[in-house]
Backbone as ProteinMPNN parsed JSONL, in Angstrom:
{"seq_chain_A": "MKKEDLLKKLRENTSQEFDLPEIKVNAITYPDVIKQYIAMSKEVGCNVIEIDKTEDVNATIRKIYPDAKVYCSNVKGIKANINPDTVKDAACLDGVDVGIVKGEIAVAENGCVWIPQTMKERAVCFISEALVIIIDKEKVVNNMHEAYKKIEMPSYGFGTFISGPSKTADIEQALVMGAQAAKDVTILIRA", "coords_chain_A": {"N_chain_A": [[125.401, 91.284, 100.716], [126.923, 90.231, 104.327], [126.415, 91.451, 107.231], [127.968, 91.364, 109.634], [130.149, 92.4, 107.692], [129.233, 94.498, 106.18], [128.955, 96.266, 108.829], [132.28, 95.973, 109.091], [132.968, 97.627, 106.999], [132.226, 100.162, 107.196], [133.83, 100.23, 109.978], [136.272, 100.863, 108.71], [136.182, 103.35, 107.031], [135.228, 104.764, 108.483], [135.874, 107.955, 109.386], [136.792, 109.63, 111.501], [135.619, 109.635, 114.608], [133.324, 110.757, 117.198], [133.017, 110.936, 120.562], [130.181, 110.173, 122.777], [127.253, 111.828, 123.8], [127.208, 113.287, 127.397], [124.824, 112.746, 129.434], [122.683, 113.719, 131.336], [120.117, 112.397, 133.284], [117.031, 113.792, 135.2], [115.993, 111.095, 137.075], [112.43, 109.776, 138.129], [112.697, 109.228, 141.893], [112.076, 107.873, 144.918], [110.526, 108.404, 148.381], [110.036, 106.32, 149.638], [111.526, 103.508, 147.948], [110.007, 100.374, 148.241], [108.027, 100.709, 149.846], [106.14, 101.776, 146.796], [106.796, 100.597, 145.134], [105.092, 97.744, 145.765], [103.103, 99.091, 145.551], [102.815, 99.6, 142.596], [103.073, 97.114, 142.083], [100.894, 96.115, 142.591], [98.679, 97.263, 140.607], [99.503, 96.768, 137.969], [99.074, 94.321, 138.939], [99.803, 92.248, 140.066], [100.13, 90.201, 142.802], [101.234, 90.312, 145.415], [103.312, 89.661, 148.387], [105.679, 90.19, 151.486], [108.055, 88.096, 152.726], [109.908, 86.863, 154.845], [113.131, 86.106, 155.318], [113.431, 83.783, 156.683], [111.604, 82.286, 156.541], [109.296, 79.511, 155.0], [109.927, 79.307, 151.864], [108.396, 77.457, 150.149], [105.907, 76.417, 151.406], [104.462, 78.842, 151.478], [104.263, 79.542, 148.649], [102.498, 77.422, 148.25], [100.913, 77.532, 149.615], [99.499, 79.916, 148.685], [98.872, 78.306, 146.17], [96.906, 76.68, 146.239], [95.738, 74.498, 145.194], [97.414, 74.079, 143.196], [98.729, 71.27, 140.936], [101.211, 70.461, 139.492], [103.992, 71.989, 139.694], [107.247, 74.312, 138.776], [110.1, 74.738, 138.067], [113.809, 76.029, 138.791], [115.266, 77.117, 140.983], [117.333, 77.323, 143.047], [116.766, 75.679, 146.198], [113.608, 75.312, 146.139], [110.77, 73.374, 146.066], [109.902, 71.498, 143.354], [107.769, 69.609, 140.591], [108.979, 69.836, 138.019], [111.808, 70.36, 136.867], [112.979, 73.138, 134.711], [115.561, 73.05, 133.139], [115.95, 70.401, 133.082], [114.4, 69.781, 131.248], [113.225, 67.943, 128.208], [113.25, 69.682, 125.391], [110.789, 72.844, 124.658], [107.939, 72.152, 125.135], [107.419, 70.278, 126.664], [106.666, 71.662, 128.476], [104.585, 72.291, 128.705], [101.334, 72.232, 130.423], [102.076, 73.329, 132.786], [101.322, 74.337, 136.32], [101.885, 76.132, 138.375], [105.412, 78.243, 137.832], [108.351, 79.511, 139.254], [110.463, 81.645, 139.18], [113.681, 83.343, 139.336], [113.976, 86.919, 140.286], [115.822, 89.372, 139.285], [116.257, 91.978, 139.276], [113.962, 94.47, 140.496], [111.979, 96.987, 139.446], [110.808, 99.707, 140.854], [108.913, 102.1, 139.478], [107.863, 101.136, 137.782], [106.172, 98.726, 138.41], [108.268, 96.357, 137.337], [110.255, 93.412, 136.817], [113.05, 92.327, 136.212], [114.368, 89.408, 134.633], [116.406, 87.294, 134.064], [117.427, 85.052, 131.506], [118.134, 82.443, 132.994], [117.675, 79.86, 132.821], [117.305, 76.49, 131.329], [114.816, 75.858, 129.485], [112.868, 78.406, 128.953], [110.774, 79.012, 128.503], [109.058, 78.907, 131.001], [108.21, 80.974, 132.255], [106.699, 81.885, 130.905], [104.843, 80.087, 130.347], [103.958, 78.841, 132.045], [100.612, 78.395, 133.837], [100.103, 79.767, 136.613], [102.782, 82.29, 137.962], [105.129, 82.811, 140.081], [107.205, 84.752, 141.188], [110.528, 85.375, 142.955], [111.815, 87.926, 144.244], [115.214, 89.363, 146.224], [114.272, 91.816, 148.458], [116.135, 94.22, 148.902], [117.386, 94.405, 145.856], [115.39, 96.129, 144.625], [114.376, 98.765, 142.673], [114.765, 102.963, 141.915], [113.57, 103.389, 139.633], [113.602, 102.348, 135.931], [116.04, 103.828, 134.882], [117.813, 103.041, 136.589], [117.952, 100.575, 136.484], [118.697, 99.347, 134.333], [121.551, 100.122, 134.472], [122.151, 98.144, 136.564], [121.765, 95.632, 134.833], [122.84, 92.584, 133.835], [123.823, 90.488, 131.572], [123.034, 87.075, 130.822], [124.889, 84.423, 130.149], [123.431, 82.861, 128.451], [122.15, 85.022, 126.651], [119.999, 85.728, 127.012], [117.193, 87.457, 128.618], [114.184, 89.574, 130.726], [111.632, 91.248, 130.982], [109.248, 91.441, 133.306], [105.794, 92.843, 133.945], [103.326, 92.11, 135.582], [100.16, 89.572, 135.453], [99.528, 87.976, 132.195], [97.858, 90.059, 129.598], [95.219, 91.226, 127.576], [93.068, 93.543, 125.361], [90.721, 93.601, 123.266], [89.925, 95.482, 119.832], [87.048, 96.407, 120.567], [87.264, 96.555, 123.257], [87.588, 94.504, 124.646], [88.796, 93.103, 127.909], [90.651, 90.365, 128.095], [92.513, 88.17, 130.134], [95.811, 86.967, 130.902], [95.982, 85.419, 127.527], [98.503, 85.658, 126.358], [100.486, 84.271, 128.367], [101.126, 84.257, 131.46], [98.045, 83.273, 133.87], [98.106, 84.431, 136.232], [99.909, 86.74, 138.647], [102.63, 86.975, 141.408], [105.043, 88.436, 143.285], [106.831, 87.62, 145.255], [108.24, 89.425, 147.78], [111.613, 88.793, 149.568], [112.867, 89.272, 152.719]], "CA_chain_A": [[126.478, 91.463, 102.134], [126.835, 90.178, 105.508], [125.497, 91.877, 108.621], [129.441, 91.901, 109.758], [130.843, 92.903, 106.832], [128.573, 95.84, 106.466], [130.401, 97.235, 109.642], [133.497, 96.28, 108.897], [133.378, 98.615, 106.266], [131.49, 101.353, 108.138], [134.868, 100.564, 110.322], [137.234, 101.113, 107.401], [135.988, 104.334, 106.608], [135.15, 106.16, 109.312], [137.461, 109.104, 109.7], [136.603, 110.43, 112.924], [135.156, 109.307, 115.866], [132.694, 111.564, 118.45], [132.481, 110.021, 122.487], [128.829, 109.715, 123.179], [127.758, 112.358, 125.317], [127.296, 112.803, 128.928], [123.586, 113.497, 129.462], [122.34, 113.872, 132.664], [118.435, 112.296, 133.54], [116.912, 113.621, 136.772], [114.718, 109.973, 137.091], [112.206, 109.566, 138.947], [112.674, 108.423, 142.832], [110.499, 107.483, 146.075], [111.163, 108.1, 149.643], [110.234, 104.481, 150.154], [111.225, 102.634, 147.095], [109.156, 99.204, 148.39], [106.293, 100.645, 149.233], [106.383, 102.4, 145.48], [107.165, 98.866, 144.06], [104.063, 97.002, 146.428], [101.566, 99.843, 145.035], [102.158, 99.98, 141.075], [103.158, 95.338, 141.519], [98.941, 95.499, 142.281], [97.849, 98.474, 140.103], [99.632, 96.143, 137.113], [97.79, 93.071, 138.836], [100.254, 91.453, 140.631], [99.797, 89.589, 144.254], [102.073, 91.019, 146.475], [103.842, 88.912, 149.57], [106.436, 90.636, 151.861], [108.274, 87.507, 153.637], [111.185, 87.329, 156.089], [114.54, 84.967, 155.054], [113.15, 82.365, 157.939], [110.063, 81.628, 156.367], [109.097, 78.761, 153.862], [109.434, 79.461, 150.855], [107.711, 76.486, 149.298], [105.051, 76.443, 152.04], [104.024, 80.237, 151.428], [103.231, 79.38, 147.141], [101.964, 75.917, 148.38], [99.943, 78.288, 150.203], [99.227, 80.475, 147.744], [97.995, 78.396, 145.12], [97.01, 75.14, 146.613], [95.685, 73.622, 143.906], [98.448, 73.676, 142.134], [99.512, 70.033, 141.16], [102.754, 71.016, 138.542], [104.993, 73.651, 139.527], [108.49, 74.107, 137.909], [111.129, 75.74, 138.648], [115.407, 75.437, 139.446], [115.536, 78.275, 141.965], [118.043, 76.087, 144.651], [115.745, 75.668, 147.594], [112.801, 75.558, 145.41], [110.526, 72.066, 146.0], [108.579, 71.372, 141.906], [107.891, 68.325, 140.207], [110.05, 69.859, 136.738], [113.362, 71.241, 136.765], [113.575, 73.44, 133.509], [117.211, 72.638, 133.036], [116.188, 68.866, 132.787], [113.363, 68.758, 129.922], [113.887, 67.852, 126.573], [112.475, 71.118, 125.414], [109.997, 73.827, 126.016], [106.795, 71.378, 124.913], [107.84, 68.924, 128.531], [106.096, 72.161, 130.215], [103.346, 72.472, 128.681], [100.176, 71.887, 132.124], [102.642, 74.047, 134.674], [100.423, 75.471, 136.812], [102.837, 77.287, 138.608], [106.276, 79.283, 137.662], [108.379, 79.582, 140.106], [111.416, 82.138, 139.406], [114.115, 84.52, 140.669], [113.815, 87.938, 139.611], [117.119, 90.081, 139.688], [115.81, 93.881, 139.729], [112.582, 94.753, 140.468], [111.223, 98.736, 139.003], [109.497, 100.649, 141.092], [108.529, 102.703, 139.18], [106.309, 100.651, 136.49], [106.221, 97.358, 138.514], [108.506, 94.931, 136.41], [110.421, 92.58, 137.205], [113.608, 91.932, 135.063], [114.237, 87.865, 135.242], [117.926, 87.053, 133.09], [117.667, 83.266, 131.977], [119.026, 81.298, 134.267], [117.323, 78.066, 133.138], [117.96, 75.912, 129.686], [114.067, 76.447, 129.06], [112.619, 80.18, 129.884], [109.387, 79.241, 128.094], [108.537, 78.336, 131.901], [108.074, 82.214, 132.506], [105.311, 82.589, 129.574], [103.804, 78.923, 129.733], [103.177, 78.997, 133.293], [99.125, 79.264, 134.294], [101.102, 81.036, 137.267], [104.109, 82.913, 137.783], [105.828, 83.512, 141.287], [109.285, 85.872, 141.217], [111.358, 85.863, 144.222], [112.891, 88.743, 144.367], [115.545, 90.146, 147.397], [114.243, 93.546, 148.84], [117.328, 94.94, 148.485], [117.754, 94.503, 144.36], [114.198, 97.087, 144.135], [115.448, 100.112, 142.93], [113.54, 103.502, 141.482], [113.225, 103.654, 137.964], [114.32, 101.948, 134.666], [117.391, 103.919, 134.403], [119.092, 102.304, 137.725], [117.587, 99.288, 136.644], [120.073, 99.452, 133.249], [122.584, 100.426, 134.995], [122.526, 96.575, 137.132], [121.719, 94.703, 134.61], [124.169, 91.956, 133.804], [123.443, 89.65, 130.532], [123.457, 85.943, 131.243], [125.592, 83.45, 129.299], [121.84, 81.946, 127.667], [121.924, 85.977, 125.966], [118.021, 86.704, 127.662], [116.177, 88.427, 130.056], [112.508, 89.929, 129.553], [111.488, 92.637, 131.892], [107.994, 91.067, 133.524], [105.321, 93.184, 134.506], [102.19, 91.667, 135.901], [99.895, 88.741, 133.939], [99.713, 88.793, 130.796], [96.234, 91.179, 129.54], [95.054, 92.072, 126.2], [92.537, 93.607, 124.71], [91.14, 94.147, 121.687], [88.852, 97.092, 119.708], [86.037, 96.49, 121.702], [87.382, 96.759, 124.385], [87.23, 93.522, 126.241], [90.503, 92.821, 128.371], [91.272, 88.787, 127.987], [94.144, 87.957, 130.955], [96.666, 85.234, 130.474], [96.349, 85.675, 126.368], [100.146, 85.445, 125.813], [101.669, 84.031, 129.597], [101.003, 83.713, 133.471], [97.113, 84.097, 134.095], [98.121, 85.453, 137.464], [102.119, 85.958, 138.608], [102.744, 86.226, 142.136], [105.718, 88.695, 143.384], [107.629, 87.237, 146.758], [109.155, 89.763, 148.052], [112.39, 88.268, 150.731], [113.538, 90.538, 153.402]], "C_chain_A": [[125.767, 91.69, 103.383], [126.72, 90.981, 106.689], [127.694, 92.706, 108.832], [129.996, 92.646, 108.725], [131.071, 94.213, 106.296], [129.536, 96.382, 107.411], [131.826, 96.978, 109.601], [133.774, 97.451, 107.939], [133.318, 99.546, 106.601], [132.845, 101.564, 109.22], [135.795, 101.571, 109.649], [137.416, 102.756, 107.094], [135.282, 105.401, 106.822], [136.281, 107.268, 110.014], [137.539, 109.886, 110.684], [135.167, 110.136, 113.348], [134.497, 110.559, 117.167], [132.478, 110.216, 120.205], [130.818, 110.389, 122.221], [128.938, 111.245, 124.202], [127.148, 112.39, 126.293], [126.032, 113.57, 128.937], [123.135, 113.057, 130.709], [120.691, 113.822, 133.321], [118.405, 112.531, 135.155], [115.237, 112.512, 136.605], [114.188, 109.987, 138.182], [112.408, 108.523, 140.51], [111.616, 108.612, 144.151], [111.549, 108.115, 147.631], [110.866, 106.944, 150.414], [109.625, 103.821, 148.753], [110.168, 101.267, 147.415], [108.152, 99.781, 148.194], [105.631, 101.161, 147.758], [106.154, 101.084, 144.733], [105.352, 97.714, 144.212], [103.373, 98.146, 145.367], [101.687, 99.458, 143.348], [102.6, 98.066, 140.717], [101.139, 95.487, 141.66], [98.865, 96.491, 141.854], [98.665, 97.437, 138.696], [98.601, 95.155, 137.038], [98.547, 92.037, 138.893], [99.704, 90.987, 142.309], [101.0, 89.768, 144.658], [102.21, 90.446, 147.358], [104.949, 89.554, 150.141], [106.456, 89.05, 152.745], [109.491, 87.376, 154.136], [112.03, 85.84, 155.407], [114.135, 83.922, 155.533], [112.107, 81.967, 157.228], [110.679, 80.454, 155.196], [108.636, 78.905, 152.883], [108.277, 79.059, 150.261], [106.079, 76.511, 150.203], [104.403, 77.746, 151.533], [103.018, 80.028, 149.596], [102.623, 78.414, 147.629], [100.16, 76.546, 148.604], [98.735, 79.596, 149.241], [98.451, 80.238, 146.257], [98.078, 76.412, 145.565], [96.291, 73.922, 145.877], [95.982, 73.084, 142.964], [98.725, 71.92, 141.734], [100.715, 69.735, 140.636], [103.193, 71.769, 138.965], [106.559, 73.07, 138.926], [109.589, 75.654, 137.587], [112.576, 75.184, 138.735], [116.245, 76.399, 140.036], [116.123, 77.138, 143.001], [117.201, 76.185, 145.931], [114.155, 75.447, 147.081], [111.673, 73.782, 145.622], [109.203, 72.316, 144.028], [109.367, 70.33, 141.818], [109.104, 68.775, 138.409], [110.671, 70.732, 137.093], [112.931, 71.657, 135.501], [114.571, 73.57, 132.926], [117.376, 71.197, 132.338], [115.325, 69.096, 131.331], [113.852, 68.465, 129.079], [113.735, 69.28, 125.404], [111.46, 71.833, 125.644], [108.473, 72.868, 126.004], [106.239, 70.964, 126.271], [106.958, 70.347, 128.918], [104.948, 72.797, 130.487], [101.993, 71.815, 130.039], [101.091, 72.564, 133.301], [101.964, 74.688, 135.17], [101.336, 76.565, 137.498], [104.557, 77.119, 138.436], [107.134, 79.086, 138.516], [109.896, 80.247, 139.965], [112.379, 82.81, 139.566], [114.249, 85.588, 139.822], [115.27, 88.544, 140.184], [116.942, 91.578, 140.211], [114.451, 93.847, 139.551], [112.734, 96.356, 140.131], [109.888, 99.259, 140.061], [108.299, 101.978, 140.592], [107.22, 102.926, 137.732], [106.074, 99.291, 136.967], [106.525, 96.162, 137.774], [109.691, 94.522, 136.871], [111.569, 92.037, 136.282], [114.578, 89.902, 135.266], [115.144, 87.388, 134.156], [116.849, 85.429, 133.576], [118.425, 82.651, 132.238], [118.551, 79.654, 134.345], [117.677, 77.718, 131.544], [116.157, 76.364, 129.417], [112.955, 77.598, 129.481], [111.126, 80.084, 129.754], [108.73, 79.421, 129.967], [107.913, 79.86, 132.609], [106.772, 82.675, 132.023], [104.206, 81.544, 129.425], [103.014, 78.758, 130.945], [101.421, 79.356, 133.731], [99.308, 80.593, 135.151], [102.199, 81.155, 137.185], [103.95, 83.131, 139.135], [106.573, 84.146, 141.016], [108.749, 85.901, 142.547], [111.797, 86.677, 144.284], [113.67, 89.195, 146.039], [114.649, 91.675, 147.6], [115.322, 94.513, 148.457], [117.63, 95.116, 146.928], [116.576, 95.569, 143.787], [114.778, 98.226, 143.888], [113.866, 101.07, 142.366], [112.638, 103.391, 140.782], [114.171, 102.807, 137.192], [115.946, 102.666, 134.55], [118.614, 102.966, 135.607], [118.854, 101.115, 137.328], [118.667, 98.592, 135.708], [120.482, 99.466, 133.344], [123.447, 98.343, 135.94], [122.387, 95.874, 136.032], [122.624, 93.876, 133.1], [123.737, 90.748, 132.392], [123.647, 88.302, 130.971], [123.78, 85.298, 130.577], [124.163, 82.844, 128.652], [122.016, 83.965, 126.751], [120.282, 86.441, 126.084], [117.575, 86.588, 128.237], [115.094, 89.697, 129.522], [112.642, 90.705, 131.324], [109.734, 91.882, 132.179], [107.154, 91.789, 134.62], [103.67, 93.088, 134.463], [102.058, 90.515, 135.238], [100.477, 89.693, 133.146], [98.832, 89.462, 130.375], [96.758, 91.782, 127.65], [93.829, 92.147, 126.038], [92.135, 94.343, 123.4], [89.727, 95.409, 121.224], [87.418, 97.118, 120.543], [86.597, 96.596, 122.867], [87.343, 95.291, 125.722], [88.84, 92.819, 126.515], [90.246, 91.061, 129.017], [92.704, 89.13, 129.379], [94.528, 87.121, 130.579], [96.83, 84.318, 128.963], [97.479, 85.144, 126.294], [100.972, 84.529, 127.001], [100.646, 83.878, 130.53], [99.415, 84.528, 133.433], [97.541, 85.287, 135.468], [99.914, 85.3, 137.94], [101.921, 86.872, 140.278], [104.245, 86.633, 142.706], [106.068, 88.55, 145.158], [108.641, 88.407, 147.255], [109.837, 89.822, 149.293], [112.705, 89.754, 151.358], [114.911, 90.374, 153.477]], "O_chain_A": [[124.854, 92.442, 103.723], [127.866, 90.773, 107.087], [128.314, 93.709, 108.479], [130.362, 93.767, 109.079], [132.08, 94.866, 106.029], [130.631, 96.852, 107.102], [132.576, 97.816, 110.102], [134.757, 98.172, 108.111], [134.344, 100.211, 106.462], [133.142, 102.73, 109.479], [136.006, 102.745, 109.951], [138.503, 103.317, 106.95], [134.866, 106.366, 106.18], [137.16, 107.223, 110.875], [138.342, 110.817, 110.731], [134.071, 110.28, 112.806], [135.28, 111.123, 117.931], [131.956, 109.148, 120.526], [130.54, 110.989, 121.183], [129.842, 111.697, 124.904], [126.314, 111.488, 126.37], [125.975, 114.746, 128.579], [123.295, 111.877, 131.022], [120.103, 114.816, 133.747], [119.086, 112.024, 136.046], [114.085, 112.796, 136.275], [114.836, 110.136, 139.218], [112.309, 107.299, 140.423], [110.631, 109.344, 144.244], [112.764, 108.199, 147.808], [111.296, 106.636, 151.526], [108.478, 103.607, 148.359], [109.337, 101.21, 146.508], [107.417, 99.772, 147.206], [104.443, 100.864, 147.64], [105.337, 100.801, 143.856], [104.707, 97.182, 143.309], [103.193, 97.725, 144.225], [100.664, 99.027, 142.815], [102.531, 97.61, 139.575], [100.338, 94.984, 140.873], [98.983, 97.261, 142.807], [97.628, 97.401, 138.034], [97.759, 94.898, 136.178], [98.381, 91.037, 138.194], [98.805, 91.646, 142.831], [101.889, 89.201, 144.022], [101.073, 90.305, 147.806], [105.711, 89.699, 149.185], [105.447, 88.646, 153.322], [110.275, 88.103, 153.527], [111.486, 84.776, 155.112], [114.406, 82.908, 154.89], [111.736, 80.863, 157.627], [111.796, 80.37, 154.686], [107.441, 78.793, 152.606], [107.351, 79.784, 149.896], [105.087, 76.636, 149.486], [103.39, 77.369, 150.943], [101.831, 80.221, 149.333], [101.5, 78.668, 147.193], [99.03, 76.303, 148.181], [97.538, 79.871, 149.324], [97.846, 81.009, 145.511], [98.82, 75.457, 145.335], [96.373, 72.708, 146.064], [95.528, 72.241, 142.19], [98.997, 71.342, 142.786], [101.376, 68.834, 141.153], [102.672, 72.797, 138.534], [106.926, 71.915, 138.708], [109.673, 76.807, 137.164], [112.689, 73.958, 138.757], [117.443, 76.598, 139.833], [115.462, 76.287, 143.597], [117.3, 77.248, 146.544], [113.415, 75.44, 148.066], [112.287, 72.908, 145.008], [108.209, 72.997, 143.778], [110.466, 69.969, 142.237], [109.841, 67.933, 137.895], [110.274, 71.788, 137.584], [112.42, 70.736, 134.863], [114.524, 74.359, 131.982], [118.224, 70.79, 131.544], [115.728, 68.491, 130.338], [115.064, 68.656, 128.985], [114.66, 69.433, 124.605], [110.969, 71.702, 126.766], [107.861, 72.954, 127.069], [105.152, 71.164, 126.813], [106.373, 70.109, 129.975], [104.42, 73.396, 131.424], [102.151, 70.635, 130.352], [100.885, 72.383, 134.501], [101.761, 75.793, 134.667], [101.417, 77.729, 137.104], [105.077, 76.069, 138.813], [106.794, 77.993, 138.967], [110.752, 79.582, 140.548], [111.97, 83.414, 140.558], [114.607, 85.379, 138.663], [115.746, 88.255, 141.282], [117.366, 92.131, 141.226], [113.858, 93.296, 138.624], [113.703, 96.926, 140.631], [108.658, 99.207, 140.032], [107.324, 102.506, 141.127], [106.471, 103.723, 137.167], [105.753, 98.5, 136.08], [105.76, 95.235, 137.511], [110.313, 95.415, 137.444], [111.154, 91.216, 135.464], [115.318, 89.594, 136.2], [114.517, 87.018, 133.163], [116.223, 84.941, 134.517], [119.442, 82.327, 131.624], [118.748, 78.733, 135.137], [118.193, 78.496, 130.742], [116.154, 77.537, 129.043], [112.249, 77.405, 130.471], [110.318, 80.694, 130.454], [107.803, 80.225, 130.053], [107.113, 79.731, 133.536], [106.001, 83.512, 132.492], [103.141, 81.672, 128.82], [101.797, 78.586, 131.0], [101.071, 80.522, 133.912], [99.015, 81.764, 134.908], [102.872, 80.39, 136.495], [102.88, 83.573, 139.555], [106.593, 83.957, 139.8], [107.682, 86.144, 143.112], [112.945, 86.31, 144.533], [112.911, 89.356, 146.995], [114.54, 92.476, 146.672], [115.181, 95.487, 147.717], [118.231, 96.169, 146.714], [116.687, 95.914, 142.611], [115.586, 98.745, 144.659], [112.698, 100.686, 142.294], [111.42, 103.31, 140.941], [115.304, 102.538, 137.593], [116.903, 102.0, 134.152], [119.735, 102.483, 135.448], [119.63, 100.308, 137.84], [119.354, 97.622, 136.031], [121.076, 98.796, 132.499], [124.52, 97.742, 135.894], [123.259, 95.015, 136.172], [122.904, 94.279, 131.971], [122.957, 89.974, 132.946], [124.656, 88.253, 131.675], [122.851, 85.193, 129.776], [124.568, 81.73, 128.323], [121.833, 83.58, 125.596], [119.625, 87.246, 125.424], [117.332, 85.462, 128.672], [115.092, 90.418, 128.524], [113.395, 90.653, 132.296], [109.02, 91.822, 131.178], [107.394, 91.654, 135.819], [102.912, 93.681, 133.695], [102.978, 90.055, 134.562], [101.093, 90.755, 133.053], [98.729, 90.054, 131.449], [97.678, 92.265, 126.99], [93.151, 91.178, 126.381], [92.714, 95.193, 122.723], [88.91, 95.968, 121.955], [86.986, 98.145, 121.067], [85.679, 96.873, 123.64], [87.177, 95.174, 126.936], [89.664, 92.293, 125.767], [89.782, 90.723, 130.106], [93.524, 90.046, 129.436], [93.874, 86.335, 129.894], [97.368, 83.217, 128.847], [97.463, 83.924, 126.131], [102.057, 84.058, 126.66], [99.511, 83.435, 130.35], [99.253, 85.718, 133.162], [97.336, 86.496, 135.581], [100.761, 84.423, 137.768], [100.874, 87.518, 140.288], [104.998, 85.663, 142.789], [105.612, 89.261, 146.054], [109.847, 88.231, 147.081], [109.349, 90.498, 150.199], [112.774, 90.868, 150.84], [115.611, 91.254, 153.977]]}, "name": "protein", "num_of_chains": 1, "seq": "MKKEDLLKKLRENTSQEFDLPEIKVNAITYPDVIKQYIAMSKEVGCNVIEIDKTEDVNATIRKIYPDAKVYCSNVKGIKANINPDTVKDAACLDGVDVGIVKGEIAVAENGCVWIPQTMKERAVCFISEALVIIIDKEKVVNNMHEAYKKIEMPSYGFGTFISGPSKTADIEQALVMGAQAAKDVTILIRA"}
């Protein structure tokens, strides 16, 4: 039986419906949400830089990663060698030194950023050696409850929360950075 058929049968045989209960959540808030976001982002291993809207983002990125040769981005105004919208497939992104993406929501309680898939090949978020996430200051929220209320799913139907560089540890507690994604993550918070 297909999933759609099963759901159809359930709907047909439901005799009484109940509204979801109203749940009041007293989620954590911070007196200075930006300060908390920066502290938590550093705690999870990110580099965090606050920049003014007048600063040259490209110059800032190249100053952070002076040895990088291959930049990948589809963010308007970012100078990149590769655009993830124009590559044949994700394999074409192999060898990207720095991926640059735009975050939509940053969360102070855990240092994560919501990144909707706004590019054809989302692999840029995971295959790049270093990842730069640009977030506007006014898009930083206190907690995940606030973040989920603001999420709008993109047309690609995929988005992800990223919190710092990729990390894993084996049973011997040996920490390995960059095992499944970027070894280095920089958050650029634009005023």
